[in-house]
Coordinates of C-alpha atoms and ligand atoms in Angstrom, one line a residue:
M7 CA 123.0 127.4 322.3
T8 CA 124.0 123.8 322.8
I9 CA 125.3 122.7 326.1
N10 CA 128.1 120.1 325.9
N11 CA 127.4 117.6 328.6
E12 CA 130.7 115.7 328.5
K13 CA 133.2 116.4 331.3
P14 CA 135.6 119.0 329.9
K15 CA 139.0 117.6 329.1
D16 CA 141.1 120.5 330.5
F17 CA 140.8 123.8 332.4
I18 CA 140.3 125.9 329.3
R19 CA 137.4 123.7 328.1
A20 CA 135.9 123.9 331.6
I21 CA 136.0 127.7 331.5
I22 CA 134.5 127.8 328.0
A23 CA 131.7 125.4 329.0
A24 CA 130.9 127.6 332.0
D25 CA 130.9 130.7 329.9
L26 CA 128.7 129.3 327.3
A27 CA 126.2 128.2 329.9
D28 CA 126.3 131.7 331.5
S29 CA 123.4 133.7 330.0
T30 CA 125.2 137.0 330.7
K31 CA 128.0 136.0 328.3
P32 CA 128.2 135.6 324.5
D33 CA 126.6 132.3 323.5
E34 CA 128.8 131.8 320.5
L35 CA 132.4 130.9 321.0
V36 CA 134.9 132.7 318.8
S37 CA 138.6 131.8 319.1
R38 CA 141.6 132.6 316.9
F39 CA 145.0 131.4 315.9
P40 CA 147.3 134.4 315.5
P41 CA 150.6 133.5 313.9
E42 CA 153.3 136.1 313.2
P43 CA 154.4 135.5 309.6
N44 CA 158.1 135.4 310.5
G45 CA 158.8 131.8 310.0
Y46 CA 157.3 128.4 309.5
L47 CA 154.9 126.8 312.0
H48 CA 156.3 124.1 314.3
I49 CA 154.9 121.4 316.4
G50 CA 154.3 123.9 319.3
H51 CA 152.0 125.9 317.0
A52 CA 150.2 122.6 316.3
K53 CA 149.3 122.5 319.9
S54 CA 147.8 125.9 319.8
I55 CA 146.1 125.2 316.4
C56 CA 144.5 122.0 317.7
L57 CA 143.3 123.8 320.8
N58 CA 141.8 126.9 319.1
F59 CA 140.2 125.1 316.2
G60 CA 139.3 122.2 318.5
V61 CA 137.3 124.2 321.0
A62 CA 135.5 126.1 318.2
A63 CA 134.5 122.8 316.5
E64 CA 133.4 121.2 319.8
N65 CA 131.2 124.1 320.6
Q66 CA 129.8 125.0 317.2
G67 CA 131.8 128.2 317.3
C68 CA 134.3 129.5 314.9
C69 CA 138.0 130.0 314.9
H70 CA 139.7 132.9 313.0
L71 CA 143.1 132.7 311.3
R72 CA 144.7 136.0 311.9
F73 CA 148.1 137.0 310.7
D74 CA 149.7 139.1 313.4
D75 CA 151.7 141.1 310.8
T76 CA 152.5 144.2 312.8
N77 CA 156.3 144.0 312.6
P78 CA 157.4 144.4 309.0
A79 CA 161.1 144.2 310.0
K80 CA 160.9 140.4 310.5
E81 CA 158.0 139.4 308.4
E82 CA 157.8 138.1 304.9
K83 CA 155.0 137.3 302.5
K84 CA 156.3 133.8 301.7
Y85 CA 155.6 132.7 305.3
I86 CA 151.9 133.5 304.9
G87 CA 151.4 131.0 302.1
A88 CA 153.4 128.4 304.0
I89 CA 151.4 128.9 307.2
I90 CA 148.1 128.6 305.4
A91 CA 149.2 125.4 303.7
D92 CA 150.4 123.9 306.9
I93 CA 147.2 124.6 308.8
R94 CA 145.1 123.2 305.9
W95 CA 147.2 120.1 305.8
L96 CA 146.7 119.6 309.6
G97 CA 143.0 119.4 308.7
F98 CA 141.6 122.7 309.9
D99 CA 139.4 125.3 308.2
W100 CA 138.7 128.9 309.0
G101 CA 136.1 129.4 306.3
E102 CA 135.8 133.1 305.5
N103 CA 137.5 134.1 308.7
L104 CA 141.0 134.9 307.4
F105 CA 142.2 138.2 308.8
Y106 CA 145.3 140.4 309.0
A107 CA 146.1 142.7 311.9
S108 CA 147.5 145.1 309.3
D109 CA 143.9 145.6 308.0
Y110 CA 143.2 147.3 311.4
F111 CA 146.1 149.8 311.2
E112 CA 143.7 152.7 310.8
Q113 CA 141.5 151.6 313.7
F114 CA 144.6 151.1 315.9
Y115 CA 145.6 154.6 315.1
E116 CA 142.2 156.0 316.0
Y117 CA 142.3 154.1 319.3
A118 CA 145.7 155.6 320.0
V119 CA 144.4 159.1 319.3
K120 CA 141.5 158.4 321.6
L121 CA 143.9 157.5 324.4
V122 CA 145.8 160.7 323.8
K123 CA 142.6 162.7 323.9
M124 CA 141.7 161.0 327.2
G125 CA 145.1 162.2 328.6
L126 CA 146.2 158.5 328.8
A127 CA 149.0 158.4 326.2
Y128 CA 151.9 160.7 325.4
V129 CA 154.8 161.1 323.0
C130 CA 158.1 160.5 324.7
D131 CA 161.5 161.6 323.4
L132 CA 163.7 159.5 325.7
S133 CA 166.2 157.2 323.9
A134 CA 165.9 153.5 324.3
D135 CA 168.7 153.5 326.9
E136 CA 167.1 156.3 328.9
M137 CA 163.7 154.5 328.8
R138 CA 165.4 151.5 330.3
Q139 CA 166.9 153.5 333.1
Y140 CA 163.6 155.2 333.8
R141 CA 161.7 151.9 333.9
G142 CA 163.1 150.7 337.2
T143 CA 163.5 147.1 338.1
L144 CA 161.4 144.3 339.7
T145 CA 162.3 145.7 343.2
E146 CA 162.5 149.4 342.4
P147 CA 159.7 151.6 341.0
G148 CA 160.4 153.5 337.8
Q149 CA 160.5 157.2 337.3
N150 CA 158.2 159.4 335.3
S151 CA 159.4 160.4 331.9
P152 CA 160.1 164.2 331.7
Y153 CA 157.7 164.2 328.6
R154 CA 154.9 162.6 330.6
N155 CA 153.1 165.9 331.1
R156 CA 153.0 167.1 327.5
T157 CA 149.7 168.7 326.7
I158 CA 147.1 166.8 324.7
T159 CA 147.4 169.3 321.9
E160 CA 151.2 168.8 321.7
N161 CA 150.8 165.0 321.8
L162 CA 148.3 165.0 319.0
F163 CA 150.5 167.2 316.9
L164 CA 153.6 165.0 317.5
L165 CA 151.7 161.7 316.9
A166 CA 150.4 163.1 313.6
G167 CA 154.0 164.0 312.7
M168 CA 155.3 160.5 313.6
R169 CA 152.7 159.0 311.4
R170 CA 153.6 161.4 308.5
G171 CA 157.2 160.4 308.8
D172 CA 158.4 163.8 310.0
F173 CA 160.8 162.3 312.6
P174 CA 163.6 159.8 312.4
E175 CA 163.3 156.3 313.9
G176 CA 164.0 156.2 317.6
S177 CA 163.4 159.9 318.2
H178 CA 159.8 159.6 319.5
I179 CA 157.6 156.9 320.8
L180 CA 154.0 156.9 321.8
R181 CA 153.4 155.5 325.3
A182 CA 150.4 154.7 327.5
K183 CA 150.2 156.8 330.7
I184 CA 149.6 154.2 333.3
D185 CA 151.8 153.8 336.4
M186 CA 155.6 154.0 336.6
A187 CA 155.4 152.5 340.1
S188 CA 153.4 149.5 339.2
P189 CA 154.8 146.2 340.4
N190 CA 154.1 144.9 337.0
L191 CA 156.7 146.2 334.6
N192 CA 154.4 145.9 331.7
M193 CA 152.2 148.6 333.2
R194 CA 155.0 151.1 333.5
D195 CA 153.9 153.4 330.6
P196 CA 154.3 150.7 327.9
A197 CA 155.1 151.7 324.3
I198 CA 152.2 151.8 321.9
Y199 CA 153.8 153.1 318.6
R200 CA 157.3 153.1 317.3
I201 CA 158.6 154.9 314.3
R202 CA 159.8 152.4 311.7
K203 CA 160.4 153.5 308.2
I204 CA 160.1 150.1 306.6
T205 CA 157.9 148.8 303.8
H206 CA 155.2 146.5 304.9
H207 CA 154.3 143.5 302.7
R208 CA 150.7 144.5 302.7
T209 CA 150.4 148.2 303.4
G210 CA 153.6 149.3 301.5
N211 CA 154.9 152.6 302.6
E212 CA 151.7 153.9 304.0
W213 CA 152.8 153.8 307.6
N214 CA 155.9 155.2 309.3
I215 CA 154.8 154.0 312.7
Y216 CA 153.9 150.4 313.7
P217 CA 152.0 149.3 316.8
I218 CA 153.5 147.3 319.6
Y219 CA 152.2 143.7 320.1
D220 CA 150.4 144.3 323.4
F221 CA 148.4 147.2 321.9
A222 CA 147.6 145.6 318.5
H223 CA 146.8 142.1 319.8
C224 CA 144.1 142.9 322.3
L225 CA 142.5 145.4 319.9
S226 CA 142.6 142.8 317.0
D227 CA 140.8 140.3 319.3
A228 CA 138.3 143.0 320.3
I229 CA 137.6 144.1 316.7
E230 CA 137.0 140.5 315.6
G231 CA 134.7 139.8 318.6
I232 CA 136.9 137.0 319.9
T233 CA 135.4 135.6 323.1
H234 CA 138.4 133.5 324.3
S235 CA 141.9 134.6 323.5
L236 CA 144.1 131.6 324.3
C237 CA 147.8 132.2 324.5
T238 CA 150.9 130.8 326.1
L239 CA 152.0 131.4 329.6
E240 CA 154.6 134.1 329.0
F241 CA 151.7 136.5 328.3
Q242 CA 150.2 136.0 331.8
D243 CA 152.0 139.2 333.1
H244 CA 150.7 141.1 330.0
R245 CA 147.1 140.3 330.8
P246 CA 146.6 143.4 333.1
L247 CA 147.7 145.5 330.1
Y248 CA 145.4 143.6 327.7
D249 CA 142.5 144.4 330.0
W250 CA 143.6 148.0 330.7
Y251 CA 143.6 148.9 327.0
L252 CA 140.2 147.3 326.3
D253 CA 138.6 148.7 329.5
T254 CA 140.0 152.2 329.0
L255 CA 139.0 152.3 325.3
R256 CA 135.6 150.7 326.1
T257 CA 135.7 148.4 323.1
E258 CA 132.5 146.8 322.2
H259 CA 133.9 143.3 322.8
H260 CA 136.3 142.4 325.6
P261 CA 137.7 138.9 325.0
Q262 CA 139.0 136.9 327.9
Q263 CA 142.7 136.1 327.8
I264 CA 143.5 132.6 329.1
E265 CA 147.1 131.3 329.2
F266 CA 148.3 127.7 328.9
S267 CA 151.8 126.2 328.9
R268 CA 154.0 126.0 325.7
L269 CA 154.9 122.7 324.2
N270 CA 158.6 121.8 324.5
L271 CA 160.0 118.6 323.3
T272 CA 163.2 116.8 324.1
Y273 CA 166.0 116.8 321.5
T274 CA 164.8 119.9 319.7
V275 CA 164.5 123.6 319.9
M276 CA 161.1 125.2 319.3
S277 CA 161.5 128.9 318.8
K278 CA 161.2 130.2 315.2
R279 CA 164.2 132.4 315.8
K280 CA 166.4 129.4 316.4
L281 CA 164.8 127.3 313.6
L282 CA 165.5 130.2 311.3
Q283 CA 169.2 130.2 312.3
L284 CA 169.4 126.5 311.4
V285 CA 167.9 127.3 308.0
T286 CA 169.9 130.4 307.2
E287 CA 173.2 128.9 308.4
N288 CA 172.6 125.8 306.2
M289 CA 172.7 123.4 309.1
V290 CA 169.5 121.8 307.8
D291 CA 168.1 121.5 304.3
G292 CA 165.5 124.2 304.6
W293 CA 162.4 124.7 306.8
D294 CA 161.0 121.4 305.6
D295 CA 164.1 119.3 306.4
P296 CA 162.6 116.0 307.7
R297 CA 164.6 116.4 310.9
M298 CA 163.0 119.7 311.7
L299 CA 160.0 119.7 314.1
T300 CA 158.2 122.2 311.8
I301 CA 154.9 121.1 310.4
A302 CA 156.5 121.2 306.9
G303 CA 159.4 119.1 308.2
L304 CA 157.2 116.5 309.9
R305 CA 155.1 116.3 306.8
R306 CA 158.1 115.7 304.6
R307 CA 159.4 113.1 307.1
G308 CA 156.1 111.3 306.5
Y309 CA 154.0 112.2 309.6
T310 CA 150.3 112.1 309.1
P311 CA 148.0 115.0 310.2
E312 CA 146.1 112.4 312.3
A313 CA 149.3 111.5 314.3
I314 CA 150.0 115.1 315.0
R315 CA 146.5 115.8 316.1
N316 CA 146.5 112.7 318.2
F317 CA 149.7 113.8 319.8
C318 CA 148.3 117.2 320.7
A319 CA 145.2 115.4 322.3
I320 CA 147.5 113.1 324.3
I321 CA 149.7 115.8 325.8
G322 CA 146.6 117.9 326.8
I323 CA 146.4 121.5 328.0
S324 CA 147.6 122.7 331.4
K325 CA 149.5 125.5 333.0
K326 CA 152.5 123.4 333.9
D327 CA 155.6 123.9 331.9
S328 CA 157.3 120.7 330.8
R329 CA 159.4 119.1 328.2
I330 CA 157.6 116.2 326.5
D331 CA 159.6 113.1 325.5
M332 CA 160.1 113.0 321.7
G333 CA 159.2 109.3 322.0
V334 CA 155.6 110.3 322.7
L335 CA 155.4 111.9 319.3
E336 CA 157.1 109.0 317.6
N337 CA 154.6 106.6 319.2
C338 CA 151.7 108.5 317.7
I339 CA 153.0 108.0 314.2
R340 CA 153.8 104.4 314.8
E341 CA 150.3 103.7 316.1
D342 CA 148.7 105.5 313.2
L343 CA 150.8 103.8 310.5
N344 CA 150.7 100.3 312.2
E345 CA 147.1 100.3 311.2
K346 CA 147.3 102.1 307.8
A347 CA 150.6 101.4 306.2
P348 CA 150.8 98.5 303.7
R349 CA 153.8 96.3 304.2
A350 CA 156.8 95.9 301.9
L351 CA 160.0 94.0 301.6
V352 CA 163.1 96.2 301.4
V353 CA 166.8 95.5 302.0
L354 CA 168.6 98.6 303.3
H355 CA 172.1 97.1 303.6
P356 CA 172.2 94.3 301.0
L357 CA 174.1 91.0 301.3
K358 CA 173.9 88.6 298.4
L359 CA 172.5 85.2 299.1
I360 CA 172.7 82.4 296.4
I361 CA 170.4 79.3 296.6
D362 CA 172.6 76.6 295.1
N363 CA 169.9 74.0 294.5
Y364 CA 167.5 76.5 292.9
P365 CA 167.5 76.3 289.1
D366 CA 169.3 79.1 287.4
D367 CA 166.5 80.3 285.1
Q368 CA 163.6 79.4 287.4
E369 CA 161.4 82.2 288.8
D370 CA 158.6 82.0 291.3
E371 CA 155.9 84.4 292.4
L372 CA 154.9 84.3 296.0
T373 CA 151.9 85.8 297.7
A374 CA 152.6 88.4 300.4
A375 CA 150.0 89.9 302.6
N376 CA 149.8 93.7 302.6
H377 CA 148.9 93.7 306.3
P378 CA 149.4 90.9 308.8
K379 CA 146.1 91.6 310.6
N380 CA 143.9 93.4 308.1
S381 CA 143.1 91.0 305.2
A382 CA 141.0 93.7 303.6
M383 CA 144.2 95.4 302.6
G384 CA 144.8 92.4 300.2
S385 CA 148.0 90.9 299.0
R386 CA 150.5 91.2 296.2
K387 CA 152.9 89.0 294.3
V388 CA 156.6 89.1 295.0
P389 CA 159.1 87.5 292.6
F390 CA 161.7 85.0 293.8
C391 CA 164.7 83.6 292.1
K392 CA 168.1 81.9 292.7
E393 CA 169.8 85.1 293.9
I394 CA 168.4 87.3 296.5
Y395 CA 169.5 90.1 298.9
I396 CA 169.1 89.9 302.6
E397 CA 170.0 92.4 305.3
Q398 CA 173.6 92.3 306.4
A399 CA 172.5 92.4 310.0
D400 CA 170.6 89.1 309.4
F401 CA 173.8 87.1 308.9
M402 CA 176.7 86.3 311.3
E403 CA 179.5 84.0 310.7
E404 CA 180.0 83.4 314.4
P405 CA 176.7 84.1 316.0
P406 CA 176.2 84.7 319.7
K407 CA 173.7 82.6 321.6
K408 CA 170.4 84.3 321.0
F409 CA 170.9 85.1 317.4
Y410 CA 168.1 83.3 315.5
R411 CA 168.9 84.6 312.1
L412 CA 171.2 83.1 309.5
A413 CA 174.6 81.6 310.2
P414 CA 176.6 78.7 308.8
G415 CA 174.6 75.5 309.2
R416 CA 171.5 77.4 310.4
E417 CA 168.0 77.3 308.8
V418 CA 165.8 80.4 308.6
R419 CA 162.5 81.3 306.9
L420 CA 162.5 83.8 304.1
R421 CA 159.4 85.8 304.7
F422 CA 156.5 84.5 302.5
A423 CA 158.9 82.2 300.6
Y424 CA 161.0 79.2 301.6
L425 CA 163.1 77.8 304.4
V426 CA 166.8 78.1 303.5
T427 CA 169.9 76.6 305.2
C428 CA 173.3 78.3 305.0
E429 CA 175.9 75.9 303.6
Y430 CA 178.9 78.1 303.4
V431 CA 180.2 81.6 303.0
R432 CA 182.4 82.8 300.2
K433 CA 184.3 86.0 299.9
D434 CA 184.6 87.3 296.4
P435 CA 188.3 87.4 295.7
V436 CA 188.1 90.6 293.7
T437 CA 185.5 92.7 295.6
G438 CA 186.0 91.2 299.0
E439 CA 182.2 91.1 299.3
L440 CA 180.5 88.3 301.2
E441 CA 178.3 85.8 299.4
I442 CA 176.1 83.5 301.3
H443 CA 175.4 80.1 299.8
C444 CA 172.3 78.2 300.8
T445 CA 170.1 75.4 299.9
Y446 CA 166.3 75.6 300.0
D447 CA 163.6 73.2 300.9
P448 CA 161.3 73.1 297.8
A449 CA 158.5 71.7 300.0
S450 CA 158.4 74.7 302.2
R451 CA 156.8 77.1 299.8
G452 CA 155.0 79.8 301.7
G453 CA 157.4 79.4 304.6
S454 CA 156.3 76.4 306.6
A455 CA 158.2 73.1 307.0
P456 CA 156.3 70.1 305.6
D457 CA 157.5 68.0 308.6
G458 CA 156.5 70.6 311.1
R459 CA 160.1 71.2 312.2
K460 CA 160.7 74.4 314.1
V461 CA 162.4 77.3 312.4
K462 CA 162.7 80.2 314.7
G463 CA 164.0 83.1 312.6
T464 CA 162.2 84.8 309.8
I465 CA 164.1 87.3 307.6
H466 CA 163.1 89.6 304.8
W467 CA 164.6 89.5 301.3
V468 CA 164.3 90.9 297.8
S469 CA 165.0 89.2 294.5
A470 CA 168.3 90.3 293.1
R471 CA 167.1 90.0 289.6
H472 CA 163.8 92.0 290.2
G473 CA 164.7 94.3 293.0
I474 CA 164.9 98.1 292.4
N475 CA 167.8 100.1 293.5
A476 CA 166.8 103.1 295.6
E477 CA 168.0 105.8 297.9
V478 CA 166.7 105.7 301.5
R479 CA 167.4 108.3 304.1
L480 CA 167.6 107.5 307.7
Y481 CA 167.1 110.2 310.3
D482 CA 168.1 110.4 313.9
R483 CA 167.3 113.2 316.3
L484 CA 168.6 116.6 315.2
F485 CA 170.2 117.3 318.6
A486 CA 172.3 115.0 320.6
V487 CA 171.1 116.2 324.0
E488 CA 167.7 116.3 325.6
N489 CA 167.7 120.0 326.2
P490 CA 169.9 121.9 323.7
E491 CA 168.9 125.1 325.5
A492 CA 169.7 124.1 329.0
D493 CA 172.7 126.4 329.2
S494 CA 172.1 129.9 327.8
E495 CA 175.8 130.6 327.7
V496 CA 176.3 127.8 325.2
D497 CA 175.2 128.1 321.6
F498 CA 172.4 125.5 321.1
K499 CA 173.9 124.7 317.7
T500 CA 176.9 123.1 319.3
H501 CA 174.6 120.3 320.4
L502 CA 173.5 119.3 316.9
N503 CA 173.7 115.6 316.4
P504 CA 176.4 114.9 313.7
D505 CA 174.7 111.6 312.8
S506 CA 171.2 112.9 312.3
L507 CA 171.2 112.0 308.6
T508 CA 172.4 108.9 306.9
I509 CA 171.9 108.5 303.2
L510 CA 171.8 104.9 301.9
D511 CA 172.0 104.8 298.1
N512 CA 172.3 101.1 297.6
C513 CA 169.0 99.8 299.0
V514 CA 166.9 97.2 297.2
L515 CA 163.1 97.6 297.0
E516 CA 160.7 94.8 296.1
P517 CA 159.5 95.6 292.5
S518 CA 156.0 96.7 293.5
L519 CA 157.5 99.8 295.1
A520 CA 158.4 101.2 291.7
G521 CA 154.8 102.3 291.7
A522 CA 154.9 103.9 295.1
A523 CA 153.2 107.3 294.7
P524 CA 155.2 110.3 296.1
G525 CA 153.7 111.0 299.5
S526 CA 152.7 107.3 300.2
R527 CA 153.7 105.5 303.4
Y528 CA 154.8 101.9 304.0
Q529 CA 156.0 99.7 306.7
F530 CA 159.2 98.1 305.5
E531 CA 159.0 94.8 307.3
R532 CA 161.2 94.5 310.3
Q533 CA 162.6 98.0 309.6
G534 CA 160.1 100.7 310.3
Y535 CA 157.9 103.2 308.6
F536 CA 159.0 105.0 305.4
Y537 CA 157.6 107.8 303.3
A538 CA 158.1 108.3 299.5
D539 CA 159.5 111.8 299.6
H540 CA 157.1 114.1 297.8
K541 CA 159.8 116.4 296.5
D542 CA 162.6 114.0 295.5
S543 CA 160.7 111.0 294.2
S544 CA 160.0 110.7 290.5
P545 CA 157.7 108.2 288.6
G546 CA 159.2 104.7 289.0
K547 CA 162.0 106.0 291.1
P548 CA 160.9 106.7 294.7
V549 CA 163.2 108.1 297.3
F550 CA 162.2 107.0 300.9
N551 CA 162.5 108.9 304.2
K552 CA 162.5 106.9 307.4
I553 CA 159.6 108.2 309.5
A554 CA 160.2 106.0 312.6
G555 CA 161.5 102.7 313.7
L556 CA 159.2 99.9 314.7
R557 CA 159.9 100.3 318.4
D558 CA 161.4 103.1 320.3
S559 CA 165.0 102.0 319.5
W560 CA 166.4 105.2 321.0
A561 CA 165.0 104.5 324.4
K562 CA 166.5 101.1 324.3
R563 CA 169.9 102.4 323.2
A564 CA 169.9 105.1 325.8
K565 CA 169.5 102.5 328.5
Ligands
ATP13 P1 158.2 131.3 318.5 O1 158.8 131.7 319.8 O2 158.4 129.9 318.2 O3 158.5 132.3 317.4 P2 155.7 132.7 318.9 O4 154.8 132.5 320.0 O5 156.5 133.9 318.7 O6 156.6 131.4 318.8 P3 153.6 133.2 317.1 O7 153.5 133.1 315.6 O8 153.5 134.5 317.7 O9 154.9 132.5 317.5 O10 152.6 132.2 317.7 C1 151.2 132.0 317.3 C2 150.5 131.3 318.4 O11 151.1 130.0 318.6 C3 150.5 132.1 319.7 O12 149.2 132.1 320.2 C4 151.5 131.3 320.5 O13 151.1 131.4 321.9 C5 151.3 129.9 320.0 N1 152.5 129.1 320.3 C6 153.8 129.4 319.8 N2 154.7 128.5 320.3 C7 154.0 127.6 321.0 C8 154.3 126.4 321.7 N3 155.6 126.0 321.8 N4 153.4 125.7 322.4 C9 152.1 126.1 322.3 N5 151.7 127.2 321.6 C10 152.6 128.0 321.0
MG14 MG1 156.0 135.8 318.4

């Protein structure tokens, strides 16, 4: 056993450290991540993944990946592959430890039979409505089911019939016999097995009954010898039941359930059920729509696994429920890419600029640094000629005071190139498009004035003759309000942001970007971070997704 001497970062790591130091407890940590294959993983799951795989790695333990596939009504095979791919992409590895709760169906059944034989489970014929009436409320105790005192023999007989498929759905249910007066509603004779005549994606039609989560989950943990079963806060009230099943059944292992708070983020919804609605109602372009806070969506947006892991480390683990500002996540990707992403010149909203004193057929190649601070990232050549494109927002005919970009009579620096002065503006009589006419200072090659005169503004540009036309997609937040779920009476979908996607199909890339590999990331100078979409880009023809702006422009706008 190795003892970790660092101060634990959170209360769960403190409990684990104490348990590992305790000679009466197991000395190898075993955790698990137990997704239900009923949708894609989201950023909330990433928090749980980083925690479970993280504590295992930090303590030389292991973390199992277990599919909690006990409800065939909502689960699908395709989600299993997607979940596996997402966790791998996040950078975690479960080695041989891939499990399915459905592999334990026979064991679950044997445990249920054992409870019946102990006189601690019974088959109940109450309808769902009647069950609800008998259950009582938070302030009133429940009533015993009239079927509670069935004999063990009768219960065994009926349970076997349920399994064989002798009875219709809803006619019988197996329940634990605990305490209908318990202040904890979960302990009022909870359901163990329901009749469901549905085909399971792994066990086919072998089963006509399926176990309830509370029964299957603790037993799966026990069967796998999990030591610490980390889950979210809503399971706190289920812990007595988790412990009751394992104590009563005297399982060899009795994992410790510890709860932590769920991750919630501003401007999004997190539940798979709601994300599924957005997908099935075509309000987004699939589970990996770059606006979705799914792992697949973040990946397609251009997030890196490092940024997501770093985000999970920053938000930490606690028992306090909160809604984290989306800006925190965006800062993580900005920080990561500021270091890593090579720079490029791209004009998103082109405006033609003509240099009148530059010879028509002359061309020039300028040297552009790939990173302003990291010279190890090298440099590239960018072609220059008489006609270039600049950003529409970098020119104003009647500029306000603090506008340091281009305007009639003003001089600016073209990044890596020359100083240019705007002489006049012409409107094309046919198209109505603006055309900026400038003169350049041939002695300013590289961007500095030979006489040392001050030129405040620097703008980016792309050669009109060499630039590549491309589609760039800009994303804004999927929802227009901080908490789309604030009012349960109002459908969360009414808060969708109508401007969450803008497609620009007339952007101009510097020519080196023709070689941008699908899946590569750049900082477009003065614009933000962009990702060559791995689905829609083709060789020589990248399509870019905006990952994030350079600063938190949203926070500024909101102010
Ligand atoms: P959802 O409500 O989004 O469907 P879930 O909890 O039903 O989520 P599961 O597939 O059952 O989804 O979750 C697998 C694991 O991920 C569980 O241990 C669960 O506690 C954890 N988890 C799910 N959502 C979050 C979240 N928002 N923050 C932290 N952990 C989460
Ligand atoms: Mg669930």
